[in-house]
Amino acid sequence: MSISLSQTPWGFWLNHKDTVIAGVIRSDFRSGSASFVTPDEFGLQVAVMERPKGYSIPSHEHLPVPRATVGTQEVLLIRQGTLRADLFSPERDYLASVELNSGDAIILNSGGHGFFASEDCLFLEVKQGPFVEGKDKEIFSNTVGTETPIRLIE
């Protein structure tokens, strides 16, 4: 399995060959300002913002800039509990698993994924919409933790 980790101040990127599969933002990361963690070419931009008391962001609206995206990127923010994310290559080969705890976030960019809640879990999911029932995703076999040993990334 050809995977690599790129460590960052906020966590890490998991890569397979030349493709970014996912990024994990750990709850203890403090940016000290605004830190955009996703590259410009991602269809979904993610930033960690830390602002002091009294800081103000001017009132604004986002203009209708045309954008074209292919595929779906999503972000999960774990609010409570623990969730294991099982990550797969675009060819659906199991790559690794990441345990996400309260305050952690994961950016899912490419390949497949599955999840297992090892305890009660509350999380927020953000992705491009609208969700198109029957056309937006395809379920495939996931034997992680049963037939396939878990490869946990810390």
Short mmCIF file of C-alpha atoms in Angstrom, two decimals:
data_model
loop_
_atom_site.label_atom_id
_atom_site.label_comp_id
_atom_site.label_asym_id
_atom_site.label_seq_id
_atom_site.Cartn_x
_atom_site.Cartn_y
_atom_site.Cartn_z
CA MET A 1 0.00 0.00 0.00
CA SER A 2 1.56 3.26 -1.06
CA ILE A 3 0.54 5.84 1.55
CA SER A 4 2.42 8.75 3.00
CA LEU A 5 1.76 11.24 5.77
CA SER A 6 2.60 14.90 5.46
CA GLN A 7 2.81 16.35 8.96
CA THR A 8 1.52 19.90 9.40
CA PRO A 9 1.26 22.26 12.38
CA TRP A 10 -2.46 21.44 12.60
CA GLY A 11 -2.30 17.65 12.05
CA PHE A 12 -1.51 15.81 8.83
CA TRP A 13 -2.46 14.97 5.25
CA LEU A 14 -2.77 11.33 4.22
CA ASN A 15 -1.69 10.81 0.61
CA HIS A 16 -1.95 7.81 -1.70
CA LYS A 17 0.37 7.95 -4.70
CA ASP A 18 -0.07 11.56 -5.90
CA THR A 19 -3.56 12.03 -4.45
CA VAL A 20 -4.57 13.69 -1.19
CA ILE A 21 -7.05 11.32 0.47
CA ALA A 22 -7.75 13.18 3.72
CA GLY A 23 -6.49 15.75 6.17
CA VAL A 24 -6.90 15.63 9.95
CA ILE A 25 -7.04 18.78 12.07
CA ARG A 26 -6.37 17.96 15.73
CA SER A 27 -8.34 19.72 18.45
CA ASP A 28 -5.25 21.11 20.19
CA PHE A 29 -4.07 23.17 17.18
CA ARG A 30 -4.03 26.91 17.77
CA SER A 31 -3.44 29.12 14.74
CA GLY A 32 -2.94 32.45 16.50
CA SER A 33 -4.77 34.06 13.56
CA ALA A 34 -6.37 32.63 10.41
CA SER A 35 -4.83 29.50 8.98
CA PHE A 36 -6.24 28.12 5.72
CA VAL A 37 -5.37 24.44 5.71
CA THR A 38 -6.70 23.36 2.31
CA PRO A 39 -4.85 24.09 -0.94
CA ASP A 40 -6.36 26.61 -3.35
CA GLU A 41 -7.30 23.88 -5.85
CA PHE A 42 -9.71 22.21 -3.38
CA GLY A 43 -13.39 22.87 -4.05
CA LEU A 44 -13.99 23.30 -0.33
CA GLN A 45 -11.85 25.75 1.63
CA VAL A 46 -11.20 25.02 5.31
CA ALA A 47 -9.59 27.40 7.78
CA VAL A 48 -8.86 27.37 11.49
CA MET A 49 -9.56 30.81 12.93
CA GLU A 50 -8.38 32.09 16.28
CA ARG A 51 -9.33 35.64 17.20
CA PRO A 52 -8.93 37.60 20.43
CA LYS A 53 -11.83 39.04 22.38
CA GLY A 54 -13.06 42.21 20.68
CA TYR A 55 -11.81 41.22 17.21
CA SER A 56 -14.32 42.10 14.51
CA ILE A 57 -14.84 40.65 11.05
CA PRO A 58 -16.46 43.33 8.86
CA SER A 59 -19.99 42.65 7.66
CA HIS A 60 -19.87 41.18 4.18
CA GLU A 61 -21.56 38.92 1.66
CA HIS A 62 -20.07 36.49 -0.81
CA LEU A 63 -20.50 37.37 -4.46
CA PRO A 64 -21.92 34.89 -6.99
CA VAL A 65 -18.57 33.79 -8.44
CA PRO A 66 -19.02 30.85 -10.85
CA ARG A 67 -17.15 27.74 -9.70
CA ALA A 68 -16.96 24.28 -11.20
CA THR A 69 -16.28 21.22 -9.05
CA VAL A 70 -16.22 17.54 -9.79
CA GLY A 71 -16.77 15.08 -6.98
CA THR A 72 -17.68 15.76 -3.39
CA GLN A 73 -15.38 16.88 -0.60
CA GLU A 74 -16.63 16.79 2.95
CA VAL A 75 -15.58 17.84 6.42
CA LEU A 76 -16.59 16.17 9.67
CA LEU A 77 -16.18 18.02 12.96
CA ILE A 78 -16.42 15.74 15.99
CA ARG A 79 -18.37 17.53 18.71
CA GLN A 80 -18.56 14.65 21.22
CA GLY A 81 -17.30 11.09 21.39
CA THR A 82 -14.94 9.10 19.22
CA LEU A 83 -15.30 8.17 15.56
CA ARG A 84 -12.95 5.94 13.54
CA ALA A 85 -12.58 6.97 9.91
CA ASP A 86 -11.55 4.13 7.56
CA LEU A 87 -9.90 5.54 4.44
CA PHE A 88 -9.75 3.91 1.01
CA SER A 89 -7.94 4.67 -2.24
CA PRO A 90 -9.88 5.74 -5.35
CA GLU A 91 -9.57 2.04 -6.35
CA ARG A 92 -11.32 1.13 -3.05
CA ASP A 93 -8.26 -0.48 -1.45
CA TYR A 94 -8.13 -0.01 2.31
CA LEU A 95 -5.35 2.42 3.25
CA ALA A 96 -5.57 3.26 6.96
CA SER A 97 -7.83 4.36 9.79
CA VAL A 98 -7.78 7.49 11.91
CA GLU A 99 -9.36 7.87 15.34
CA LEU A 100 -11.10 11.22 15.70
CA ASN A 101 -11.95 12.62 19.13
CA SER A 102 -13.96 15.57 20.41
CA GLY A 103 -12.80 18.75 18.67
CA ASP A 104 -10.96 16.95 15.84
CA ALA A 105 -11.95 17.47 12.20
CA ILE A 106 -11.29 15.48 9.04
CA ILE A 107 -11.30 16.79 5.48
CA LEU A 108 -12.22 14.02 3.02
CA ASN A 109 -10.89 14.80 -0.43
CA SER A 110 -10.61 11.65 -2.53
CA GLY A 111 -11.16 7.91 -2.40
CA GLY A 112 -13.69 6.16 -0.22
CA HIS A 113 -14.40 6.23 3.48
CA GLY A 114 -16.41 4.48 6.16
CA PHE A 115 -16.95 5.25 9.82
CA PHE A 116 -17.29 3.36 13.10
CA ALA A 117 -18.46 5.00 16.33
CA SER A 118 -16.65 3.27 19.20
CA GLU A 119 -18.79 5.28 21.63
CA ASP A 120 -21.77 7.61 21.33
CA CYS A 121 -20.73 10.28 18.88
CA LEU A 122 -22.08 13.66 17.78
CA PHE A 123 -20.54 15.25 14.70
CA LEU A 124 -21.20 17.92 12.11
CA GLU A 125 -20.87 17.06 8.40
CA VAL A 126 -20.32 19.72 5.74
CA LYS A 127 -20.15 18.98 2.01
CA GLN A 128 -21.15 20.44 -1.34
CA GLY A 129 -24.81 20.01 -2.10
CA PRO A 130 -27.37 19.20 -2.99
CA PHE A 131 -27.20 15.50 -2.14
CA VAL A 132 -28.62 13.52 -5.07
CA GLU A 133 -30.19 10.31 -3.71
CA GLY A 134 -29.11 7.25 -5.72
CA LYS A 135 -26.47 9.16 -7.72
CA ASP A 136 -24.22 10.76 -5.12
CA LYS A 137 -22.47 7.75 -3.63
CA GLU A 138 -21.90 4.05 -4.15
CA ILE A 139 -21.70 1.61 -1.22
CA PHE A 140 -18.88 -0.96 -1.31
CA SER A 141 -17.73 -3.73 1.01
CA ASN A 142 -15.83 -2.63 4.10
CA THR A 143 -14.28 -5.47 6.09
CA VAL A 144 -12.05 -3.26 8.27
CA GLY A 145 -11.91 -4.61 11.80
CA THR A 146 -13.46 -7.95 10.86
CA GLU A 147 -11.53 -9.63 8.01
CA THR A 148 -9.08 -6.76 7.48
CA PRO A 149 -6.82 -5.67 10.38
CA ILE A 150 -7.10 -2.02 11.34
CA ARG A 151 -4.04 0.12 10.46
CA LEU A 152 -4.46 3.00 12.88
CA ILE A 153 -2.65 6.30 12.26
CA GLU A 154 -1.97 8.30 15.42
#
